[in-house]
CSV table of C-alpha atoms in Angstrom, one decimal:
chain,number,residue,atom,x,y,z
B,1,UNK,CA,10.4,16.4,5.8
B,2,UNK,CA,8.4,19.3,4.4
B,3,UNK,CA,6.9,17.3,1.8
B,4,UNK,CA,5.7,15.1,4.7
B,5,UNK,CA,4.4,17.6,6.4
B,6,UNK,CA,2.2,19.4,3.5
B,7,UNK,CA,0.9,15.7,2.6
B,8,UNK,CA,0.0,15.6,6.2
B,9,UNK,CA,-1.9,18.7,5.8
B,10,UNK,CA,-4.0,17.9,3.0
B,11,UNK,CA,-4.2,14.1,2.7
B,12,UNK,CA,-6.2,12.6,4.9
B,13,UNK,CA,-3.8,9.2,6.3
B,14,UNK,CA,-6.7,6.5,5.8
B,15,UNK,CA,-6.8,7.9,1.7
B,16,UNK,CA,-3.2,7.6,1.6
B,17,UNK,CA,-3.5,4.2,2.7
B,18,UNK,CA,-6.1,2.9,0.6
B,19,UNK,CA,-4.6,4.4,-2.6
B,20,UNK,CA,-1.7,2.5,-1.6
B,21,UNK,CA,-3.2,-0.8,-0.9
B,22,UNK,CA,-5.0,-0.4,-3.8
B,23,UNK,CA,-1.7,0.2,-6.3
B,24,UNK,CA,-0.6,-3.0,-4.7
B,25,UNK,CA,-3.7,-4.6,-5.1
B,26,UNK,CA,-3.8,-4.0,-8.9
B,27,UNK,CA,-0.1,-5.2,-9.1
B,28,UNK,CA,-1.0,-8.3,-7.9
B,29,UNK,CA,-4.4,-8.8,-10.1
B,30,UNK,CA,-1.4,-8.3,-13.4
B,31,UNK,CA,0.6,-10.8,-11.5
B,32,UNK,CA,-1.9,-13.4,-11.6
B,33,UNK,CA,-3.6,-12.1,-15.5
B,34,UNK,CA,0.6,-13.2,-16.4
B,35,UNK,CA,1.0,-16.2,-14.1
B,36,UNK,CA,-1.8,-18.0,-12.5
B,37,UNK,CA,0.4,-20.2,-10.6
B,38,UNK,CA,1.1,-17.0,-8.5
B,39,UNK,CA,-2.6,-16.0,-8.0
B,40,UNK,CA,-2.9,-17.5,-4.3
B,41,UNK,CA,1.2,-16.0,-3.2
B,42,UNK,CA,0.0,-12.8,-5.2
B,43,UNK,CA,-2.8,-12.2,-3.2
B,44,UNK,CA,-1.1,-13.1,0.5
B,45,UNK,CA,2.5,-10.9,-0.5
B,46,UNK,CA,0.2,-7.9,-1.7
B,47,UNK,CA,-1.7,-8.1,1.9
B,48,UNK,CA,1.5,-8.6,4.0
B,49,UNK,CA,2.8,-5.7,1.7
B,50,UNK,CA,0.0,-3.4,2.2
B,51,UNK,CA,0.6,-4.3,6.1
B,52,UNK,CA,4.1,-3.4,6.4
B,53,UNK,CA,3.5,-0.1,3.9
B,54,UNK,CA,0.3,0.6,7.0
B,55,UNK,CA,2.3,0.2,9.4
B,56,UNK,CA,5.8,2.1,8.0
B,57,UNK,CA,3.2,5.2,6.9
B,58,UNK,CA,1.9,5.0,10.7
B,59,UNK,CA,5.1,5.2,12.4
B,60,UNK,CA,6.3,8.3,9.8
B,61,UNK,CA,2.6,9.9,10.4
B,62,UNK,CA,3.0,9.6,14.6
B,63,UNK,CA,6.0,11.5,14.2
């Protein structure tokens, strides 16, 4: 938990977040470049993803 604690220090939670969402985000955009047929499931598992990650990162944070 000490590496938890340092990022707590010196990452802000929001920029944490947003990197993430955004690593999922440009998953999803190769996703759909490969397979188009996944474009409109790519772009709704990404944001229930991202969701889930939030809320997981949250709980740890509140800790």
């Amino acid at each position: 938990m000490k590496l938890l604690d340092t990022l707590k220090c010196h990452w802000p939670f929001g920029l944490v977040a947003s990197m993430l969402g955004l690593v999922i985000y440009s998953i999803s955009t190769l996703v759909d470049m490969i397979d188009a047929n996944w474009s409109l499931r790519g772009s709704f598992f990404s944001i229930v993803l991202s969701f889930i990650i939030y809320i997981v990162l949250k709980a740890i944070w509140s800790e």
